[in-house]
Amino acid sequence: MKAPVALINGRAGRVRRDSGLVARIRALLPARHVQVTAALDEVGPALTELAATGADTVFVVGGDGTTTGTLTELVRRWPGEARPALVLTRGGTINTIPKSLGAHGTPEQMLERYLAAPERAPASERALVSVRADQAEPRFGMIFANGAAARWLEAYYSGPSGVRPAAALVARTLASVPLGGRLAREIFQRFEARVELDGRASEGSYTVMGASSVRHVGLGFAPFLTAGHHPDRFHFVTTDASGARLGREIPVFALGFYPRRSCLRHASPRRVEIETAAPEPFTMDGDLFPRARQISLDAGPSLRFLSP
């Protein structure tokens, strides 16, 4: 068995809280097989060093905010025919994506289980979501969203981070809806857009759009019903519902139920083209990016994910 490698985000929440975590991971692997980064521009060179080991499995120690930067650099720097399997561990403050993939335990516990029995690690092949905004170079991740989802994150990032502040903001947002409060009006404002799914175009008003290769988006919400079912597609969801309508359905979604006549519209495309009337904020894996008018979403490349 080839020894796996570990890419550790030194700024991730668990890494900062647990001063011995990096040392415990280093003790499990050869020295060349562990890279610790302190900034985004260090991720690419670190992956180049790890690729030189010939390893076929990469443990990523970080949270949701680590995902896009890591996957983008991995696709750019690791040859396609030799791309490794990935293990996304719960190494951050928010770990929605690893949890959705089945991660449980600490990063070193997952590594120990894999080293003991690599053949027993549950595996799934999933298409990354490739996002090209206003003709910029594509970025690769697991979850894309715009509209209300991105505006909610703008509000979230203006205060303290963590699960409790996020849950509190959800509660404040829902409380603001029936009152027609400023927070609800700002988050749920509609936008005009032309959307093309695998060549089929339509125009209309939207409150939010999302594309994902994992089912969950955090705090119990799991709107991407078919994410991960097709290795060459992602799940795409849209709605034009008002804040009041979404406010009634969001608590139901959080409990894992779906109304028979939900306001969400679902699809499983390979490609989506979005052109909005004005620049709109968007998010990938919990990170916010500059507003854009033209966004292309493509499924792929596909990677193998393990959850030991």
mmCIF file of C-alpha atoms in Angstrom:
data_model
loop_
_atom_site.group_PDB
_atom_site.id
_atom_site.type_symbol
_atom_site.label_atom_id
_atom_site.label_comp_id
_atom_site.label_asym_id
_atom_site.label_seq_id
_atom_site.Cartn_x
_atom_site.Cartn_y
_atom_site.Cartn_z
ATOM 1 C CA MET A 1 0.000 0.000 0.000
ATOM 2 C CA LYS A 2 1.241 3.476 -0.864
ATOM 3 C CA ALA A 3 1.305 5.777 2.136
ATOM 4 C CA PRO A 4 -1.255 8.570 1.823
ATOM 5 C CA VAL A 5 -0.321 12.222 2.071
ATOM 6 C CA ALA A 6 -1.830 14.994 4.203
ATOM 7 C CA LEU A 7 -2.432 18.629 3.294
ATOM 8 C CA ILE A 8 -3.109 20.612 6.471
ATOM 9 C CA ASN A 9 -4.585 24.110 6.509
ATOM 10 C CA GLY A 10 -2.708 25.672 9.404
ATOM 11 C CA ARG A 11 -5.399 28.360 9.741
ATOM 12 C CA ALA A 12 -8.318 25.922 10.008
ATOM 13 C CA GLY A 13 -10.402 26.010 13.174
ATOM 14 C CA ARG A 14 -9.535 22.583 14.626
ATOM 15 C CA VAL A 15 -5.840 23.026 13.805
ATOM 16 C CA ARG A 16 -5.730 26.336 15.685
ATOM 17 C CA ARG A 17 -7.661 24.944 18.659
ATOM 18 C CA ASP A 18 -5.606 21.729 18.942
ATOM 19 C CA SER A 19 -1.908 22.607 19.109
ATOM 20 C CA GLY A 20 -0.838 18.948 18.959
ATOM 21 C CA LEU A 21 -2.868 17.915 15.915
ATOM 22 C CA VAL A 22 -0.161 18.539 13.311
ATOM 23 C CA ALA A 23 2.447 16.635 15.340
ATOM 24 C CA ARG A 24 0.137 13.631 15.756
ATOM 25 C CA ILE A 25 -0.496 13.489 11.999
ATOM 26 C CA ARG A 26 3.235 13.817 11.266
ATOM 27 C CA ALA A 27 3.871 10.868 13.553
ATOM 28 C CA LEU A 28 1.658 8.669 11.356
ATOM 29 C CA LEU A 29 3.235 9.478 7.968
ATOM 30 C CA PRO A 30 6.650 9.888 6.327
ATOM 31 C CA ALA A 31 8.000 13.445 6.595
ATOM 32 C CA ARG A 32 7.636 14.161 2.856
ATOM 33 C CA HIS A 33 3.980 13.149 3.011
ATOM 34 C CA VAL A 34 2.799 16.050 5.202
ATOM 35 C CA GLN A 35 2.478 19.668 4.094
ATOM 36 C CA VAL A 36 1.150 22.492 6.292
ATOM 37 C CA THR A 37 0.009 25.739 4.663
ATOM 38 C CA ALA A 38 -0.454 29.156 6.227
ATOM 39 C CA ALA A 39 -1.900 31.006 3.207
ATOM 40 C CA LEU A 40 -3.876 30.237 0.053
ATOM 41 C CA ASP A 41 -0.897 30.858 -2.247
ATOM 42 C CA GLU A 42 0.989 28.045 -0.473
ATOM 43 C CA VAL A 43 -1.586 25.386 -1.400
ATOM 44 C CA GLY A 44 -0.450 24.932 -5.006
ATOM 45 C CA PRO A 45 3.261 24.439 -4.238
ATOM 46 C CA ALA A 46 2.351 22.121 -1.349
ATOM 47 C CA LEU A 47 0.252 19.939 -3.661
ATOM 48 C CA THR A 48 3.105 19.841 -6.179
ATOM 49 C CA GLU A 49 5.383 18.493 -3.441
ATOM 50 C CA LEU A 50 2.792 15.912 -2.402
ATOM 51 C CA ALA A 51 2.191 14.790 -6.001
ATOM 52 C CA ALA A 52 5.915 14.016 -6.308
ATOM 53 C CA THR A 53 5.553 11.298 -3.658
ATOM 54 C CA GLY A 54 3.395 9.215 -6.004
ATOM 55 C CA ALA A 55 0.675 8.866 -3.366
ATOM 56 C CA ASP A 56 -2.814 7.901 -4.503
ATOM 57 C CA THR A 57 -4.753 9.306 -1.508
ATOM 58 C CA VAL A 58 -4.781 12.843 -0.064
ATOM 59 C CA PHE A 59 -6.104 13.667 3.387
ATOM 60 C CA VAL A 60 -7.256 17.291 3.511
ATOM 61 C CA VAL A 61 -7.304 18.715 7.032
ATOM 62 C CA GLY A 62 -9.503 21.780 7.079
ATOM 63 C CA GLY A 63 -13.123 22.879 6.972
ATOM 64 C CA ASP A 64 -15.491 23.975 4.225
ATOM 65 C CA GLY A 65 -13.418 27.097 3.570
ATOM 66 C CA THR A 66 -10.438 24.898 2.678
ATOM 67 C CA THR A 67 -12.294 22.973 -0.020
ATOM 68 C CA THR A 68 -12.410 25.274 -3.066
ATOM 69 C CA GLY A 69 -8.814 26.453 -2.789
ATOM 70 C CA THR A 70 -7.559 22.895 -2.402
ATOM 71 C CA LEU A 71 -9.667 21.347 -5.173
ATOM 72 C CA THR A 72 -8.861 24.160 -7.610
ATOM 73 C CA GLU A 73 -5.122 23.774 -7.133
ATOM 74 C CA LEU A 74 -5.330 19.976 -7.181
ATOM 75 C CA VAL A 75 -7.076 19.990 -10.567
ATOM 76 C CA ARG A 76 -4.573 22.496 -11.951
ATOM 77 C CA ARG A 77 -1.396 20.834 -10.647
ATOM 78 C CA TRP A 78 -2.063 17.093 -10.310
ATOM 79 C CA PRO A 79 -2.089 15.242 -13.668
ATOM 80 C CA GLY A 80 -5.562 14.008 -14.576
ATOM 81 C CA GLU A 81 -4.659 10.360 -15.079
ATOM 82 C CA ALA A 82 -2.919 10.278 -11.690
ATOM 83 C CA ARG A 83 -5.344 12.312 -9.577
ATOM 84 C CA PRO A 84 -5.665 10.800 -6.122
ATOM 85 C CA ALA A 85 -8.630 9.824 -4.007
ATOM 86 C CA LEU A 86 -9.541 12.489 -1.466
ATOM 87 C CA VAL A 87 -10.434 12.306 2.201
ATOM 88 C CA LEU A 88 -12.007 15.537 3.450
ATOM 89 C CA THR A 89 -11.679 15.568 7.231
ATOM 90 C CA ARG A 90 -13.454 17.579 9.897
ATOM 91 C CA GLY A 91 -10.569 19.953 10.496
ATOM 92 C CA GLY A 92 -12.320 23.312 10.378
ATOM 93 C CA THR A 93 -14.838 25.425 12.242
ATOM 94 C CA ILE A 94 -17.606 24.530 9.760
ATOM 95 C CA ASN A 95 -17.381 20.995 8.329
ATOM 96 C CA THR A 96 -20.575 20.598 6.313
ATOM 97 C CA ILE A 97 -18.940 19.030 3.260
ATOM 98 C CA PRO A 98 -16.883 16.394 5.123
ATOM 99 C CA LYS A 99 -19.958 15.476 7.198
ATOM 100 C CA SER A 100 -22.061 15.135 4.055
ATOM 101 C CA LEU A 101 -19.445 12.756 2.660
ATOM 102 C CA GLY A 102 -19.621 10.637 5.808
ATOM 103 C CA ALA A 103 -16.612 11.909 7.755
ATOM 104 C CA HIS A 104 -16.683 11.120 11.471
ATOM 105 C CA GLY A 105 -14.079 11.477 14.183
ATOM 106 C CA THR A 106 -10.998 13.665 14.242
ATOM 107 C CA PRO A 107 -8.603 13.948 11.283
ATOM 108 C CA GLU A 108 -6.000 11.674 12.901
ATOM 109 C CA GLN A 109 -8.678 9.109 13.792
ATOM 110 C CA MET A 110 -9.732 8.987 10.142
ATOM 111 C CA LEU A 111 -6.094 8.629 9.092
ATOM 112 C CA GLU A 112 -5.506 5.828 11.621
ATOM 113 C CA ARG A 113 -8.576 3.932 10.400
ATOM 114 C CA TYR A 114 -7.424 4.263 6.801
ATOM 115 C CA LEU A 115 -3.883 3.093 7.565
ATOM 116 C CA ALA A 116 -5.285 0.071 9.403
ATOM 117 C CA ALA A 117 -7.703 -0.985 6.645
ATOM 118 C CA PRO A 118 -7.639 1.167 3.488
ATOM 119 C CA GLU A 119 -9.810 -1.304 1.589
ATOM 120 C CA ARG A 120 -12.676 -0.777 4.047
ATOM 121 C CA ALA A 121 -13.021 2.977 3.489
ATOM 122 C CA PRO A 122 -16.441 3.801 1.928
ATOM 123 C CA ALA A 123 -15.935 5.431 -1.466
ATOM 124 C CA SER A 124 -17.990 7.528 -3.896
ATOM 125 C CA GLU A 125 -17.180 9.129 -7.233
ATOM 126 C CA ARG A 126 -18.494 12.661 -7.602
ATOM 127 C CA ALA A 127 -18.213 15.401 -10.191
ATOM 128 C CA LEU A 128 -16.750 18.633 -8.899
ATOM 129 C CA VAL A 129 -18.672 21.814 -9.666
ATOM 130 C CA SER A 130 -16.548 23.935 -12.002
ATOM 131 C CA VAL A 131 -17.435 27.641 -11.752
ATOM 132 C CA ARG A 132 -16.263 30.194 -14.305
ATOM 133 C CA ALA A 133 -17.373 33.749 -13.411
ATOM 134 C CA ASP A 134 -17.247 36.517 -16.029
ATOM 135 C CA GLN A 135 -14.733 34.556 -18.134
ATOM 136 C CA ALA A 136 -12.207 34.219 -15.296
ATOM 137 C CA GLU A 137 -10.255 31.008 -14.785
ATOM 138 C CA PRO A 138 -12.523 28.248 -13.438
ATOM 139 C CA ARG A 139 -12.604 27.351 -9.780
ATOM 140 C CA PHE A 140 -13.549 23.908 -8.547
ATOM 141 C CA GLY A 141 -15.595 23.017 -5.492
ATOM 142 C CA MET A 142 -18.537 21.065 -4.145
ATOM 143 C CA ILE A 143 -21.277 23.678 -3.505
ATOM 144 C CA PHE A 144 -22.191 26.795 -5.532
ATOM 145 C CA ALA A 145 -24.989 29.220 -4.679
ATOM 146 C CA ASN A 146 -26.034 32.781 -5.450
ATOM 147 C CA GLY A 147 -28.937 35.062 -4.541
ATOM 148 C CA ALA A 148 -30.380 34.579 -1.047
ATOM 149 C CA ALA A 149 -27.710 32.037 -0.051
ATOM 150 C CA ALA A 150 -24.854 34.400 -0.886
ATOM 151 C CA ARG A 151 -26.594 37.395 0.723
ATOM 152 C CA TRP A 152 -27.148 35.358 3.876
ATOM 153 C CA LEU A 153 -23.423 34.603 3.967
ATOM 154 C CA GLU A 154 -22.655 38.295 3.562
ATOM 155 C CA ALA A 155 -24.694 38.908 6.703
ATOM 156 C CA TYR A 156 -23.080 35.966 8.493
ATOM 157 C CA TYR A 157 -19.522 37.094 7.747
ATOM 158 C CA SER A 158 -20.257 40.544 9.150
ATOM 159 C CA GLY A 159 -20.354 39.007 12.666
ATOM 160 C CA PRO A 160 -18.782 36.175 14.694
ATOM 161 C CA SER A 161 -18.353 32.795 12.988
ATOM 162 C CA GLY A 162 -19.336 29.318 14.145
ATOM 163 C CA VAL A 163 -22.336 27.017 14.314
ATOM 164 C CA ARG A 164 -24.138 28.931 17.066
ATOM 165 C CA PRO A 165 -23.892 32.357 15.375
ATOM 166 C CA ALA A 166 -25.043 30.743 12.104
ATOM 167 C CA ALA A 167 -28.066 29.154 13.773
ATOM 168 C CA ALA A 168 -28.868 32.456 15.488
ATOM 169 C CA LEU A 169 -28.752 34.283 12.158
ATOM 170 C CA VAL A 170 -31.104 31.712 10.601
ATOM 171 C CA ALA A 171 -33.541 32.325 13.468
ATOM 172 C CA ARG A 172 -33.287 36.111 13.084
ATOM 173 C CA THR A 173 -33.803 35.826 9.335
ATOM 174 C CA LEU A 174 -36.917 33.675 9.729
ATOM 175 C CA ALA A 175 -38.291 36.004 12.413
ATOM 176 C CA SER A 176 -37.762 38.953 10.081
ATOM 177 C CA VAL A 177 -39.801 37.392 7.251
ATOM 178 C CA PRO A 178 -43.384 37.780 8.595
ATOM 179 C CA LEU A 179 -42.587 41.301 9.770
ATOM 180 C CA GLY A 180 -41.198 42.322 6.392
ATOM 181 C CA GLY A 181 -38.019 43.351 8.174
ATOM 182 C CA ARG A 182 -34.922 44.816 6.553
ATOM 183 C CA LEU A 183 -32.892 41.628 6.998
ATOM 184 C CA ALA A 184 -35.464 39.488 5.173
ATOM 185 C CA ARG A 185 -35.937 42.063 2.404
ATOM 186 C CA GLU A 186 -32.199 42.248 1.750
ATOM 187 C CA ILE A 187 -31.596 38.503 1.798
ATOM 188 C CA PHE A 188 -34.636 37.378 -0.225
ATOM 189 C CA GLN A 189 -34.663 40.063 -2.923
ATOM 190 C CA ARG A 190 -35.292 38.569 -6.365
ATOM 191 C CA PHE A 191 -33.037 38.984 -9.387
ATOM 192 C CA GLU A 192 -33.647 38.596 -13.120
ATOM 193 C CA ALA A 193 -31.648 35.979 -15.003
ATOM 194 C CA ARG A 194 -31.391 33.870 -18.138
ATOM 195 C CA VAL A 195 -30.604 30.247 -17.286
ATOM 196 C CA GLU A 196 -29.568 27.536 -19.741
ATOM 197 C CA LEU A 197 -29.536 23.898 -18.576
ATOM 198 C CA ASP A 198 -27.761 21.551 -20.983
ATOM 199 C CA GLY A 199 -28.821 23.780 -23.873
ATOM 200 C CA ARG A 200 -32.404 24.467 -22.728
ATOM 201 C CA ALA A 201 -32.817 28.162 -21.963
ATOM 202 C CA SER A 202 -35.388 30.087 -19.924
ATOM 203 C CA GLU A 203 -35.700 33.556 -18.410
ATOM 204 C CA GLY A 204 -37.323 34.698 -15.186
ATOM 205 C CA SER A 205 -37.015 36.002 -11.650
ATOM 206 C CA TYR A 206 -35.147 34.019 -9.018
ATOM 207 C CA THR A 207 -34.538 34.179 -5.295
ATOM 208 C CA VAL A 208 -31.707 31.674 -5.176
ATOM 209 C CA MET A 209 -29.874 29.103 -7.306
ATOM 210 C CA GLY A 210 -27.584 26.345 -6.153
ATOM 211 C CA ALA A 211 -25.476 23.522 -7.574
ATOM 212 C CA SER A 212 -23.861 20.785 -5.519
ATOM 213 C CA SER A 213 -22.123 17.419 -5.517
ATOM 214 C CA VAL A 214 -23.020 16.860 -1.845
ATOM 215 C CA ARG A 215 -26.486 16.758 -0.363
ATOM 216 C CA HIS A 216 -26.116 18.948 2.732
ATOM 217 C CA VAL A 217 -25.489 22.688 3.028
ATOM 218 C CA GLY A 218 -25.338 22.934 6.829
ATOM 219 C CA LEU A 219 -27.604 23.333 9.868
ATOM 220 C CA GLY A 220 -29.609 20.294 8.790
ATOM 221 C CA PHE A 221 -30.556 21.597 5.335
ATOM 222 C CA ALA A 222 -30.193 18.989 2.581
ATOM 223 C CA PRO A 223 -31.873 20.318 -0.596
ATOM 224 C CA PHE A 224 -29.601 18.580 -3.133
ATOM 225 C CA LEU A 225 -31.493 15.299 -3.259
ATOM 226 C CA THR A 226 -29.574 13.544 -6.067
ATOM 227 C CA ALA A 227 -26.086 14.926 -5.362
ATOM 228 C CA GLY A 228 -23.545 12.154 -5.714
ATOM 229 C CA HIS A 229 -25.916 9.814 -7.576
ATOM 230 C CA HIS A 230 -24.307 10.510 -10.981
ATOM 231 C CA PRO A 231 -20.499 10.813 -11.302
ATOM 232 C CA ASP A 232 -20.822 13.133 -14.319
ATOM 233 C CA ARG A 233 -23.594 15.468 -13.067
ATOM 234 C CA PHE A 234 -24.402 17.769 -10.153
ATOM 235 C CA HIS A 235 -27.724 18.611 -8.549
ATOM 236 C CA PHE A 236 -29.113 22.024 -9.492
ATOM 237 C CA VAL A 237 -31.918 23.776 -7.630
ATOM 238 C CA THR A 238 -33.700 27.100 -8.198
ATOM 239 C CA THR A 239 -36.695 28.970 -6.835
ATOM 240 C CA ASP A 240 -38.519 32.231 -7.383
ATOM 241 C CA ALA A 241 -40.346 31.937 -4.056
ATOM 242 C CA SER A 242 -40.761 34.915 -1.792
ATOM 243 C CA GLY A 243 -39.081 35.159 1.577
ATOM 244 C CA ALA A 244 -42.422 34.320 3.189
ATOM 245 C CA ARG A 245 -42.773 31.092 1.185
ATOM 246 C CA LEU A 246 -39.181 30.076 1.807
ATOM 247 C CA GLY A 247 -39.568 31.016 5.468
ATOM 248 C CA ARG A 248 -42.383 28.479 5.791
ATOM 249 C CA GLU A 249 -40.453 25.695 4.063
ATOM 250 C CA ILE A 250 -36.959 26.190 5.512
ATOM 251 C CA PRO A 251 -37.842 24.725 8.953
ATOM 252 C CA VAL A 252 -39.385 21.720 7.186
ATOM 253 C CA PHE A 253 -36.235 21.230 5.081
ATOM 254 C CA ALA A 254 -34.123 21.388 8.251
ATOM 255 C CA LEU A 255 -36.073 18.430 9.655
ATOM 256 C CA GLY A 256 -35.317 16.383 6.550
ATOM 257 C CA PHE A 257 -38.819 16.574 5.029
ATOM 258 C CA TYR A 258 -39.851 17.939 1.654
ATOM 259 C CA PRO A 259 -43.317 19.397 1.039
ATOM 260 C CA ARG A 260 -45.210 17.646 -1.735
ATOM 261 C CA ARG A 261 -45.528 20.970 -3.556
ATOM 262 C CA SER A 262 -42.197 22.495 -2.644
ATOM 263 C CA CYS A 263 -41.193 25.827 -4.100
ATOM 264 C CA LEU A 264 -37.834 24.355 -5.159
ATOM 265 C CA ARG A 265 -37.246 23.212 -8.741
ATOM 266 C CA HIS A 266 -34.699 20.427 -9.223
ATOM 267 C CA ALA A 267 -32.511 19.220 -12.101
ATOM 268 C CA SER A 268 -29.375 17.109 -12.618
ATOM 269 C CA PRO A 269 -27.489 18.783 -15.481
ATOM 270 C CA ARG A 270 -23.933 18.566 -16.764
ATOM 271 C CA ARG A 271 -23.748 22.263 -17.644
ATOM 272 C CA VAL A 272 -25.570 25.436 -16.580
ATOM 273 C CA GLU A 273 -25.135 28.926 -18.028
ATOM 274 C CA ILE A 274 -26.369 31.836 -15.883
ATOM 275 C CA GLU A 275 -26.605 35.460 -17.026
ATOM 276 C CA THR A 276 -28.065 37.917 -14.526
ATOM 277 C CA ALA A 277 -29.388 41.400 -15.245
ATOM 278 C CA ALA A 278 -26.976 42.893 -12.699
ATOM 279 C CA PRO A 279 -23.878 41.499 -10.967
ATOM 280 C CA GLU A 280 -24.882 39.067 -8.210
ATOM 281 C CA PRO A 281 -22.903 37.726 -5.239
ATOM 282 C CA PHE A 282 -22.067 34.038 -5.253
ATOM 283 C CA THR A 283 -20.476 31.547 -2.934
ATOM 284 C CA MET A 284 -18.451 28.362 -3.312
ATOM 285 C CA ASP A 285 -18.102 26.023 -0.357
ATOM 286 C CA GLY A 286 -18.923 28.803 2.078
ATOM 287 C CA ASP A 287 -16.486 31.372 0.634
ATOM 288 C CA LEU A 288 -17.798 34.562 -0.967
ATOM 289 C CA PHE A 289 -16.520 35.769 -4.341
ATOM 290 C CA PRO A 290 -16.820 39.081 -6.229
ATOM 291 C CA ARG A 291 -20.191 39.716 -7.851
ATOM 292 C CA ALA A 292 -20.572 38.498 -11.418
ATOM 293 C CA ARG A 293 -23.123 38.626 -14.246
ATOM 294 C CA GLN A 294 -22.120 35.590 -16.315
ATOM 295 C CA ILE A 295 -21.435 32.278 -14.623
ATOM 296 C CA SER A 296 -20.820 28.905 -16.257
ATOM 297 C CA LEU A 297 -21.223 25.759 -14.167
ATOM 298 C CA ASP A 298 -19.785 22.490 -15.443
ATOM 299 C CA ALA A 299 -19.737 19.027 -13.910
ATOM 300 C CA GLY A 300 -16.248 17.660 -13.550
ATOM 301 C CA PRO A 301 -13.678 16.477 -13.325
ATOM 302 C CA SER A 302 -14.878 13.531 -11.261
ATOM 303 C CA LEU A 303 -12.877 12.535 -8.201
ATOM 304 C CA ARG A 304 -13.053 9.587 -5.834
ATOM 305 C CA PHE A 305 -13.862 10.520 -2.232
ATOM 306 C CA LEU A 306 -13.170 8.238 0.722
ATOM 307 C CA SER A 307 -14.653 8.388 4.239
ATOM 308 C CA PRO A 308 -12.674 5.998 6.474
#
